[in-house]
Amino acid sequence: MREKAVEAARFIREKCDLKFCWVIILGSGLNALADEISSPVEIEYSSIPHFPRSTVPGHAGKLICGTLCGKPVLLMRGRFHYYEGYETAEVVFPIRVFRELGVSCLLTTNAVGGLNRSFQVGDIMLVVDHVNLIPSPLRGPHDPYWGERFPSLFEAYDPGLQKLAERAAEKAGLRLEKGVLASVPGPQFETPAELRALRVLGADAVGMSVTPETIVARQMGMKVLAFSVITDLDPAIGGEELSHESVLKAASGAALKLAEIIKEVISLYEGC
Ligand code: HPA
């Protein structure tokens, strides 16, 4: 895995050799930010050595390198999910590659269902902690090169970056909710009984991604900041029956707001 990550990183560096600090992952329907990258170099995932192959026909996925607010960033347009059939270690392979490229901060976004009664569709939730119900990406043989066998997830989502995100939202004049994200394997949406159970577990929202990437990023000592867009609500708190289309529509409605907050975060951050 290490050699594969080194090879993929070398390939990306040959196309775009910047001193990256951030990688930003754009979740379903949240592509608005991709248009804001200056001097973009686009790299199809399918061309990067050892990257997982996309299972969604006609939707290959791209890595975009460039600058945002004057700072070098990598942007993943489309991610890999456990429900597509990959092992979680494969889902997070790109994060290993980004670490090889020197990235120290992961900013991830996704679409989620809201469980907290105070949430509305279109709200943006700052993830303060998670309940991971997807198999761990660290399962299997351990390579100390990447970090500890038993990494701490005590402060999985960086407290300093969370404060920065709150300042960024305030500056942009946008409301930012806070909550705990539960991640489930999917791809089916939850039953009413499962939603009740997730609320008992302490979750404010439920999605199908983010936690595997957070786990490996923390193992490798990267800082993580995560935003979830509430695209639907638990029927118990007024939500209607949902579909992938309704999720995408709600996500794209909130994508511009989210892009504003992310730009402020990148501008305000002075860590690298
Ligand atoms: N459940 C799980 N994943 C999701 C949901 C949901 O309600 N909405 C968007 N992604």
PDB file of C-alpha atoms and ligand atoms in Angstrom:
ATOM      1  CA  MET A   1       0.000   0.000   0.000  1.00  0.00           C
ATOM      2  CA  ARG A   2       2.847   2.371   0.870  1.00  0.00           C
ATOM      3  CA  GLU A   3       4.556   1.890  -2.520  1.00  0.00           C
ATOM      4  CA  LYS A   4       1.233   2.370  -4.298  1.00  0.00           C
ATOM      5  CA  ALA A   5       0.549   5.610  -2.440  1.00  0.00           C
ATOM      6  CA  VAL A   6       4.057   6.888  -3.212  1.00  0.00           C
ATOM      7  CA  GLU A   7       3.576   6.095  -6.911  1.00  0.00           C
ATOM      8  CA  ALA A   8       0.172   7.819  -7.054  1.00  0.00           C
ATOM      9  CA  ALA A   9       1.595  10.861  -5.241  1.00  0.00           C
ATOM     10  CA  ARG A  10       4.493  11.049  -7.712  1.00  0.00           C
ATOM     11  CA  PHE A  11       2.042  10.973 -10.621  1.00  0.00           C
ATOM     12  CA  ILE A  12      -0.007  13.839  -9.151  1.00  0.00           C
ATOM     13  CA  ARG A  13       3.099  15.890  -8.351  1.00  0.00           C
ATOM     14  CA  GLU A  14       4.245  15.584 -11.960  1.00  0.00           C
ATOM     15  CA  LYS A  15       0.973  17.201 -13.092  1.00  0.00           C
ATOM     16  CA  CYS A  16       0.778  19.846 -10.417  1.00  0.00           C
ATOM     17  CA  ASP A  17       3.644  20.607  -8.087  1.00  0.00           C
ATOM     18  CA  LEU A  18       2.309  22.960  -5.417  1.00  0.00           C
ATOM     19  CA  LYS A  19       2.878  22.980  -1.671  1.00  0.00           C
ATOM     20  CA  PHE A  20      -0.578  21.760  -0.689  1.00  0.00           C
ATOM     21  CA  CYS A  21      -1.903  22.390   2.797  1.00  0.00           C
ATOM     22  CA  TRP A  22      -5.584  21.425   2.369  1.00  0.00           C
ATOM     23  CA  VAL A  23      -7.518  18.723   0.629  1.00  0.00           C
ATOM     24  CA  ILE A  24     -11.230  19.371   0.267  1.00  0.00           C
ATOM     25  CA  ILE A  25     -13.656  16.524  -0.462  1.00  0.00           C
ATOM     26  CA  LEU A  26     -16.915  17.544  -2.090  1.00  0.00           C
ATOM     27  CA  GLY A  27     -19.860  15.282  -1.283  1.00  0.00           C
ATOM     28  CA  SER A  28     -22.990  14.503  -3.338  1.00  0.00           C
ATOM     29  CA  GLY A  29     -24.458  17.615  -4.980  1.00  0.00           C
ATOM     30  CA  LEU A  30     -21.898  19.920  -3.353  1.00  0.00           C
ATOM     31  CA  ASN A  31     -19.803  20.741  -6.407  1.00  0.00           C
ATOM     32  CA  ALA A  32     -20.225  24.546  -6.419  1.00  0.00           C
ATOM     33  CA  LEU A  33     -16.781  25.128  -4.922  1.00  0.00           C
ATOM     34  CA  ALA A  34     -15.037  23.380  -7.817  1.00  0.00           C
ATOM     35  CA  ASP A  35     -15.746  26.403 -10.059  1.00  0.00           C
ATOM     36  CA  GLU A  36     -13.880  28.698  -7.692  1.00  0.00           C
ATOM     37  CA  ILE A  37     -10.479  27.042  -8.049  1.00  0.00           C
ATOM     38  CA  SER A  38      -7.960  29.272  -9.848  1.00  0.00           C
ATOM     39  CA  SER A  39      -5.534  27.848 -12.446  1.00  0.00           C
ATOM     40  CA  PRO A  40      -7.114  24.393 -12.076  1.00  0.00           C
ATOM     41  CA  VAL A  41      -5.370  21.246 -13.250  1.00  0.00           C
ATOM     42  CA  GLU A  42      -7.902  18.426 -13.550  1.00  0.00           C
ATOM     43  CA  ILE A  43      -6.808  14.820 -13.135  1.00  0.00           C
ATOM     44  CA  GLU A  44      -9.283  12.008 -13.807  1.00  0.00           C
ATOM     45  CA  TYR A  45      -9.259   9.470 -10.984  1.00  0.00           C
ATOM     46  CA  SER A  46      -9.050   6.725 -13.600  1.00  0.00           C
ATOM     47  CA  SER A  47      -5.656   8.049 -14.756  1.00  0.00           C
ATOM     48  CA  ILE A  48      -4.049   8.023 -11.291  1.00  0.00           C
ATOM     49  CA  PRO A  49      -2.092   4.819 -10.575  1.00  0.00           C
ATOM     50  CA  HIS A  50      -3.818   2.543  -8.030  1.00  0.00           C
ATOM     51  CA  PHE A  51      -6.760   4.893  -7.417  1.00  0.00           C
ATOM     52  CA  PRO A  52     -10.016   2.967  -7.008  1.00  0.00           C
ATOM     53  CA  ARG A  53     -12.073   2.715 -10.200  1.00  0.00           C
ATOM     54  CA  SER A  54     -15.388   4.554 -10.069  1.00  0.00           C
ATOM     55  CA  THR A  55     -18.382   2.200 -10.189  1.00  0.00           C
ATOM     56  CA  VAL A  56     -20.833   4.856 -11.334  1.00  0.00           C
ATOM     57  CA  PRO A  57     -20.939   4.828 -15.174  1.00  0.00           C
ATOM     58  CA  GLY A  58     -20.186   8.198 -16.806  1.00  0.00           C
ATOM     59  CA  HIS A  59     -19.233   9.719 -13.476  1.00  0.00           C
ATOM     60  CA  ALA A  60     -15.516   9.140 -13.262  1.00  0.00           C
ATOM     61  CA  GLY A  61     -14.590  11.668 -10.612  1.00  0.00           C
ATOM     62  CA  LYS A  62     -11.760  14.153 -10.738  1.00  0.00           C
ATOM     63  CA  LEU A  63      -8.992  15.509  -8.624  1.00  0.00           C
ATOM     64  CA  ILE A  64      -8.580  19.254  -9.088  1.00  0.00           C
ATOM     65  CA  CYS A  65      -5.331  20.980  -8.108  1.00  0.00           C
ATOM     66  CA  GLY A  66      -5.071  24.732  -7.963  1.00  0.00           C
ATOM     67  CA  THR A  67      -5.488  27.652  -5.608  1.00  0.00           C
ATOM     68  CA  LEU A  68      -8.441  28.810  -3.541  1.00  0.00           C
ATOM     69  CA  CYS A  69      -8.253  32.285  -1.971  1.00  0.00           C
ATOM     70  CA  GLY A  70      -4.610  32.309  -3.057  1.00  0.00           C
ATOM     71  CA  LYS A  71      -3.753  29.072  -1.213  1.00  0.00           C
ATOM     72  CA  PRO A  72      -2.788  25.806  -2.924  1.00  0.00           C
ATOM     73  CA  VAL A  73      -5.498  23.163  -2.485  1.00  0.00           C
ATOM     74  CA  LEU A  74      -6.411  19.736  -3.763  1.00  0.00           C
ATOM     75  CA  LEU A  75     -10.091  19.141  -4.338  1.00  0.00           C
ATOM     76  CA  MET A  76     -11.755  15.754  -4.721  1.00  0.00           C
ATOM     77  CA  ARG A  77     -14.787  16.041  -6.930  1.00  0.00           C
ATOM     78  CA  GLY A  78     -16.523  12.820  -6.035  1.00  0.00           C
ATOM     79  CA  ARG A  79     -15.396  10.276  -3.444  1.00  0.00           C
ATOM     80  CA  PHE A  80     -15.431   6.525  -3.035  1.00  0.00           C
ATOM     81  CA  HIS A  81     -17.985   4.862  -0.754  1.00  0.00           C
ATOM     82  CA  TYR A  82     -18.056   1.567   1.106  1.00  0.00           C
ATOM     83  CA  TYR A  83     -21.466   0.778  -0.425  1.00  0.00           C
ATOM     84  CA  GLU A  84     -19.935   0.732  -3.911  1.00  0.00           C
ATOM     85  CA  GLY A  85     -18.183  -2.490  -2.936  1.00  0.00           C
ATOM     86  CA  TYR A  86     -14.726  -1.257  -1.986  1.00  0.00           C
ATOM     87  CA  GLU A  87     -13.006  -2.258   1.210  1.00  0.00           C
ATOM     88  CA  THR A  88     -12.808   0.764   3.501  1.00  0.00           C
ATOM     89  CA  ALA A  89      -8.999   0.656   3.143  1.00  0.00           C
ATOM     90  CA  GLU A  90      -9.565   1.277  -0.600  1.00  0.00           C
ATOM     91  CA  VAL A  91     -12.101   4.049   0.086  1.00  0.00           C
ATOM     92  CA  VAL A  92      -9.431   5.977   2.014  1.00  0.00           C
ATOM     93  CA  PHE A  93      -6.492   5.293  -0.349  1.00  0.00           C
ATOM     94  CA  PRO A  94      -6.658   8.879  -1.715  1.00  0.00           C
ATOM     95  CA  ILE A  95      -6.171  10.259   1.818  1.00  0.00           C
ATOM     96  CA  ARG A  96      -2.953   8.227   2.155  1.00  0.00           C
ATOM     97  CA  VAL A  97      -1.796   9.695  -1.172  1.00  0.00           C
ATOM     98  CA  PHE A  98      -2.595  13.248  -0.046  1.00  0.00           C
ATOM     99  CA  ARG A  99      -0.549  12.728   3.102  1.00  0.00           C
ATOM    100  CA  GLU A 100       2.348  11.642   0.864  1.00  0.00           C
ATOM    101  CA  LEU A 101       1.883  14.946  -0.956  1.00  0.00           C
ATOM    102  CA  GLY A 102       2.353  16.831   2.321  1.00  0.00           C
ATOM    103  CA  VAL A 103      -1.300  17.757   2.959  1.00  0.00           C
ATOM    104  CA  SER A 104      -1.908  18.452   6.643  1.00  0.00           C
ATOM    105  CA  CYS A 105      -5.603  19.432   6.757  1.00  0.00           C
ATOM    106  CA  LEU A 106      -8.609  17.487   5.508  1.00  0.00           C
ATOM    107  CA  LEU A 107     -11.850  19.385   4.943  1.00  0.00           C
ATOM    108  CA  THR A 108     -14.641  17.011   4.120  1.00  0.00           C
ATOM    109  CA  THR A 109     -18.296  17.538   3.203  1.00  0.00           C
ATOM    110  CA  ASN A 110     -21.270  15.240   2.725  1.00  0.00           C
ATOM    111  CA  ALA A 111     -25.047  15.063   2.440  1.00  0.00           C
ATOM    112  CA  VAL A 112     -26.864  13.720   5.499  1.00  0.00           C
ATOM    113  CA  GLY A 113     -30.289  13.065   6.932  1.00  0.00           C
ATOM    114  CA  GLY A 114     -31.218  15.205   9.950  1.00  0.00           C
ATOM    115  CA  LEU A 115     -32.227  13.577  13.248  1.00  0.00           C
ATOM    116  CA  ASN A 116     -32.023  16.612  15.519  1.00  0.00           C
ATOM    117  CA  ARG A 117     -35.432  18.261  15.911  1.00  0.00           C
ATOM    118  CA  SER A 118     -34.012  21.757  15.512  1.00  0.00           C
ATOM    119  CA  PHE A 119     -32.557  21.041  12.043  1.00  0.00           C
ATOM    120  CA  GLN A 120     -34.114  22.062   8.727  1.00  0.00           C
ATOM    121  CA  VAL A 121     -33.399  20.932   5.178  1.00  0.00           C
ATOM    122  CA  GLY A 122     -30.574  23.069   3.774  1.00  0.00           C
ATOM    123  CA  ASP A 123     -28.894  23.594   7.160  1.00  0.00           C
ATOM    124  CA  ILE A 124     -25.135  23.123   7.387  1.00  0.00           C
ATOM    125  CA  MET A 125     -23.879  21.116  10.366  1.00  0.00           C
ATOM    126  CA  LEU A 126     -20.350  21.374  11.693  1.00  0.00           C
ATOM    127  CA  VAL A 127     -19.396  17.823  12.694  1.00  0.00           C
ATOM    128  CA  VAL A 128     -18.145  17.842  16.298  1.00  0.00           C
ATOM    129  CA  ASP A 129     -17.832  14.067  16.715  1.00  0.00           C
ATOM    130  CA  HIS A 130     -18.965  10.839  15.083  1.00  0.00           C
ATOM    131  CA  VAL A 131     -20.471   7.398  15.656  1.00  0.00           C
ATOM    132  CA  ASN A 132     -18.879   5.170  13.017  1.00  0.00           C
ATOM    133  CA  LEU A 133     -20.919   2.120  11.972  1.00  0.00           C
ATOM    134  CA  ILE A 134     -18.872   1.337   8.825  1.00  0.00           C
ATOM    135  CA  PRO A 135     -16.036  -1.246   9.138  1.00  0.00           C
ATOM    136  CA  SER A 136     -12.745   0.428  10.086  1.00  0.00           C
ATOM    137  CA  PRO A 137     -10.297   1.319   7.291  1.00  0.00           C
ATOM    138  CA  LEU A 138      -7.501   0.353   9.732  1.00  0.00           C
ATOM    139  CA  ARG A 139      -8.624  -3.278   9.921  1.00  0.00           C
ATOM    140  CA  GLY A 140      -5.954  -5.699   8.731  1.00  0.00           C
ATOM    141  CA  PRO A 141      -2.144  -5.702   8.741  1.00  0.00           C
ATOM    142  CA  HIS A 142      -0.621  -2.602  10.304  1.00  0.00           C
ATOM    143  CA  ASP A 143       2.129  -0.501   8.691  1.00  0.00           C
ATOM    144  CA  PRO A 144       3.725   1.804  11.308  1.00  0.00           C
ATOM    145  CA  TYR A 145       4.739   4.121   8.461  1.00  0.00           C
ATOM    146  CA  TRP A 146       1.198   5.558   8.556  1.00  0.00           C
ATOM    147  CA  GLY A 147       0.922   6.004  12.313  1.00  0.00           C
ATOM    148  CA  GLU A 148      -0.287   4.112  15.324  1.00  0.00           C
ATOM    149  CA  ARG A 149      -2.052   0.753  15.366  1.00  0.00           C
ATOM    150  CA  PHE A 150      -4.566   2.144  17.899  1.00  0.00           C
ATOM    151  CA  PRO A 151      -4.895   5.857  17.118  1.00  0.00           C
ATOM    152  CA  SER A 152      -6.837   8.086  19.492  1.00  0.00           C
ATOM    153  CA  LEU A 153     -10.054   9.613  18.179  1.00  0.00           C
ATOM    154  CA  PHE A 154     -10.538  11.712  21.290  1.00  0.00           C
ATOM    155  CA  GLU A 155     -10.599  14.936  19.290  1.00  0.00           C
ATOM    156  CA  ALA A 156     -11.200  13.525  15.830  1.00  0.00           C
ATOM    157  CA  TYR A 157     -12.529  16.850  14.531  1.00  0.00           C
ATOM    158  CA  ASP A 158      -9.973  19.533  15.303  1.00  0.00           C
ATOM    159  CA  PRO A 159     -11.213  21.956  17.997  1.00  0.00           C
ATOM    160  CA  GLY A 160      -9.145  24.851  16.604  1.00  0.00           C
ATOM    161  CA  LEU A 161     -10.502  24.335  13.083  1.00  0.00           C
ATOM    162  CA  GLN A 162     -14.039  24.110  14.501  1.00  0.00           C
ATOM    163  CA  LYS A 163     -13.600  27.515  16.129  1.00  0.00           C
ATOM    164  CA  LEU A 164     -12.284  28.836  12.832  1.00  0.00           C
ATOM    165  CA  ALA A 165     -15.328  27.418  11.021  1.00  0.00           C
ATOM    166  CA  GLU A 166     -17.647  29.185  13.463  1.00  0.00           C
ATOM    167  CA  ARG A 167     -15.821  32.462  12.855  1.00  0.00           C
ATOM    168  CA  ALA A 168     -15.964  31.850   9.101  1.00  0.00           C
ATOM    169  CA  ALA A 169     -19.738  31.262   9.176  1.00  0.00           C
ATOM    170  CA  GLU A 170     -20.241  34.391  11.265  1.00  0.00           C
ATOM    171  CA  LYS A 171     -18.144  36.436   8.832  1.00  0.00           C
ATOM    172  CA  ALA A 172     -20.172  35.066   5.910  1.00  0.00           C
ATOM    173  CA  GLY A 173     -23.404  35.847   7.819  1.00  0.00           C
ATOM    174  CA  LEU A 174     -24.496  32.189   7.687  1.00  0.00           C
ATOM    175  CA  ARG A 175     -25.985  29.965  10.365  1.00  0.00           C
ATOM    176  CA  LEU A 176     -23.947  26.921  11.293  1.00  0.00           C
ATOM    177  CA  GLU A 177     -25.455  24.072  13.306  1.00  0.00           C
ATOM    178  CA  LYS A 178     -23.296  21.662  15.295  1.00  0.00           C
ATOM    179  CA  GLY A 179     -23.767  17.965  15.833  1.00  0.00           C
ATOM    180  CA  VAL A 180     -22.663  14.358  15.948  1.00  0.00           C
ATOM    181  CA  LEU A 181     -22.571  12.456  12.650  1.00  0.00           C
ATOM    182  CA  ALA A 182     -23.455   8.761  12.483  1.00  0.00           C
ATOM    183  CA  SER A 183     -22.133   6.923   9.428  1.00  0.00           C
ATOM    184  CA  VAL A 184     -23.874   3.813   8.149  1.00  0.00           C
ATOM    185  CA  PRO A 185     -22.768   1.425   5.366  1.00  0.00           C
ATOM    186  CA  GLY A 186     -25.826   2.064   3.140  1.00  0.00           C
ATOM    187  CA  PRO A 187     -26.725   2.246   0.317  1.00  0.00           C
ATOM    188  CA  GLN A 188     -30.316   1.853   1.514  1.00  0.00           C
ATOM    189  CA  PHE A 189     -31.690   4.690   3.583  1.00  0.00           C
ATOM    190  CA  GLU A 190     -32.650   3.923   7.182  1.00  0.00           C
ATOM    191  CA  THR A 191     -35.866   2.420   8.490  1.00  0.00           C
ATOM    192  CA  PRO A 192     -37.836   4.455  11.068  1.00  0.00           C
ATOM    193  CA  ALA A 193     -36.628   2.012  13.759  1.00  0.00           C
ATOM    194  CA  GLU A 194     -33.000   2.539  12.718  1.00  0.00           C
ATOM    195  CA  LEU A 195     -33.457   6.303  12.838  1.00  0.00           C
ATOM    196  CA  ARG A 196     -34.875   6.015  16.372  1.00  0.00           C
ATOM    197  CA  ALA A 197     -31.902   3.844  17.349  1.00  0.00           C
ATOM    198  CA  LEU A 198     -29.378   6.321  15.877  1.00  0.00           C
ATOM    199  CA  ARG A 199     -30.932   9.146  17.869  1.00  0.00           C
ATOM    200  CA  VAL A 200     -30.585   7.064  21.044  1.00  0.00           C
ATOM    201  CA  LEU A 201     -26.894   6.551  20.131  1.00  0.00           C
ATOM    202  CA  GLY A 202     -26.419  10.315  20.267  1.00  0.00           C
ATOM    203  CA  ALA A 203     -26.423  11.149  16.558  1.00  0.00           C
ATOM    204  CA  ASP A 204     -27.777  14.439  15.206  1.00  0.00           C
ATOM    205  CA  ALA A 205     -27.444  13.386  11.568  1.00  0.00           C
ATOM    206  CA  VAL A 206     -26.798  10.254   9.500  1.00  0.00           C
ATOM    207  CA  GLY A 207     -24.798   9.757   6.310  1.00  0.00           C
ATOM    208  CA  MET A 208     -22.788   7.122   4.430  1.00  0.00           C
ATOM    209  CA  SER A 209     -19.297   8.642   4.290  1.00  0.00           C
ATOM    210  CA  VAL A 210     -16.736  10.881   6.017  1.00  0.00           C
ATOM    211  CA  THR A 211     -15.889   8.689   9.034  1.00  0.00           C
ATOM    212  CA  PRO A 212     -13.476   6.320   7.172  1.00  0.00           C
ATOM    213  CA  GLU A 213     -11.538   9.310   5.809  1.00  0.00           C
ATOM    214  CA  THR A 214     -11.473  10.959   9.244  1.00  0.00           C
ATOM    215  CA  ILE A 215     -10.130   7.799  10.885  1.00  0.00           C
ATOM    216  CA  VAL A 216      -7.110   7.450   8.565  1.00  0.00           C
ATOM    217  CA  ALA A 217      -6.452  11.182   8.489  1.00  0.00           C
ATOM    218  CA  ARG A 218      -6.235  11.164  12.293  1.00  0.00           C
ATOM    219  CA  GLN A 219      -4.020   8.087  12.250  1.00  0.00           C
ATOM    220  CA  MET A 220      -1.617  10.020   9.992  1.00  0.00           C
ATOM    221  CA  GLY A 221      -1.708  13.130  12.211  1.00  0.00           C
ATOM    222  CA  MET A 222      -3.766  15.287   9.856  1.00  0.00           C
ATOM    223  CA  LYS A 223      -6.284  17.812  11.188  1.00  0.00           C
ATOM    224  CA  VAL A 224      -9.896  17.207  10.148  1.00  0.00           C
ATOM    225  CA  LEU A 225     -12.777  19.608   9.649  1.00  0.00           C
ATOM    226  CA  ALA A 226     -16.135  18.261   8.442  1.00  0.00           C
ATOM    227  CA  PHE A 227     -19.349  19.885   7.285  1.00  0.00           C
ATOM    228  CA  SER A 228     -22.578  17.986   6.644  1.00  0.00           C
ATOM    229  CA  VAL A 229     -25.478  19.402   4.667  1.00  0.00           C
ATOM    230  CA  ILE A 230     -28.921  18.379   5.915  1.00  0.00           C
ATOM    231  CA  THR A 231     -30.662  17.185   2.754  1.00  0.00           C
ATOM    232  CA  ASP A 232     -33.654  15.467   4.379  1.00  0.00           C
ATOM    233  CA  LEU A 233     -35.244  14.955   7.777  1.00  0.00           C
ATOM    234  CA  ASP A 234     -36.226  11.891   9.739  1.00  0.00           C
ATOM    235  CA  PRO A 235     -40.011  11.424   9.136  1.00  0.00           C
ATOM    236  CA  ALA A 236     -40.422  11.450  12.939  1.00  0.00           C
ATOM    237  CA  ILE A 237     -39.505  15.162  12.859  1.00  0.00           C
ATOM    238  CA  GLY A 238     -41.462  16.098   9.748  1.00  0.00           C
ATOM    239  CA  GLY A 239     -39.382  14.659   6.913  1.00  0.00           C
ATOM    240  CA  GLU A 240     -40.901  13.152   3.788  1.00  0.00           C
ATOM    241  CA  GLU A 241     -39.961   9.989   1.939  1.00  0.00           C
ATOM    242  CA  LEU A 242     -36.586  10.577   0.311  1.00  0.00           C
ATOM    243  CA  SER A 243     -34.740   9.563  -2.827  1.00  0.00           C
ATOM    244  CA  HIS A 244     -31.228  10.086  -4.202  1.00  0.00           C
ATOM    245  CA  GLU A 245     -32.682  12.847  -6.431  1.00  0.00           C
ATOM    246  CA  SER A 246     -34.233  14.748  -3.512  1.00  0.00           C
ATOM    247  CA  VAL A 247     -30.916  14.489  -1.648  1.00  0.00           C
ATOM    248  CA  LEU A 248     -28.958  15.899  -4.624  1.00  0.00           C
ATOM    249  CA  LYS A 249     -31.470  18.733  -5.103  1.00  0.00           C
ATOM    250  CA  ALA A 250     -31.297  19.805  -1.451  1.00  0.00           C
ATOM    251  CA  ALA A 251     -27.497  19.533  -1.447  1.00  0.00           C
ATOM    252  CA  SER A 252     -27.053  21.730  -4.502  1.00  0.00           C
ATOM    253  CA  GLY A 253     -29.408  24.283  -2.889  1.00  0.00           C
ATOM    254  CA  ALA A 254     -26.999  24.592   0.048  1.00  0.00           C
ATOM    255  CA  ALA A 255     -23.741  24.223  -1.925  1.00  0.00           C
ATOM    256  CA  LEU A 256     -23.198  27.966  -2.426  1.00  0.00           C
ATOM    257  CA  LYS A 257     -23.585  28.707   1.303  1.00  0.00           C
ATOM    258  CA  LEU A 258     -21.160  25.931   2.101  1.00  0.00           C
ATOM    259  CA  ALA A 259     -18.685  27.226  -0.491  1.00  0.00           C
ATOM    260  CA  GLU A 260     -18.764  30.671   1.203  1.00  0.00           C
ATOM    261  CA  ILE A 261     -17.941  29.165   4.595  1.00  0.00           C
ATOM    262  CA  ILE A 262     -15.151  26.990   3.164  1.00  0.00           C
ATOM    263  CA  LYS A 263     -13.547  29.956   1.402  1.00  0.00           C
ATOM    264  CA  GLU A 264     -13.559  31.924   4.666  1.00  0.00           C
ATOM    265  CA  VAL A 265     -11.982  28.989   6.510  1.00  0.00           C
ATOM    266  CA  ILE A 266      -9.194  28.694   3.934  1.00  0.00           C
ATOM    267  CA  SER A 267      -8.581  32.468   4.021  1.00  0.00           C
ATOM    268  CA  LEU A 268      -8.551  32.681   7.827  1.00  0.00           C
ATOM    269  CA  TYR A 269      -6.325  29.638   8.431  1.00  0.00           C
ATOM    270  CA  GLU A 270      -2.728  30.580   9.174  1.00  0.00           C
ATOM    271  CA  GLY A 271      -1.392  27.138  10.091  1.00  0.00           C
ATOM    272  CA  CYS A 272       0.378  26.528   6.784  1.00  0.00           C
TER     273      CYS A 272
HETATM  274  N1  HPA B   1     -29.396   8.703   5.458  1.00  0.00           N
HETATM  275  C1  HPA B   1     -28.168   8.314   5.082  1.00  0.00           C
HETATM  276  N2  HPA B   1     -27.467   8.957   4.214  1.00  0.00           N
HETATM  277  C2  HPA B   1     -27.960  10.086   3.695  1.00  0.00           C
HETATM  278  C3  HPA B   1     -29.219  10.547   4.054  1.00  0.00           C
HETATM  279  C4  HPA B   1     -29.976   9.817   4.985  1.00  0.00           C
HETATM  280  O1  HPA B   1     -31.103  10.171   5.338  1.00  0.00           O
HETATM  281  N3  HPA B   1     -29.450  11.683   3.359  1.00  0.00           N
HETATM  282  C5  HPA B   1     -28.342  11.906   2.626  1.00  0.00           C
HETATM  283  N4  HPA B   1     -27.442  10.934   2.819  1.00  0.00           N
END
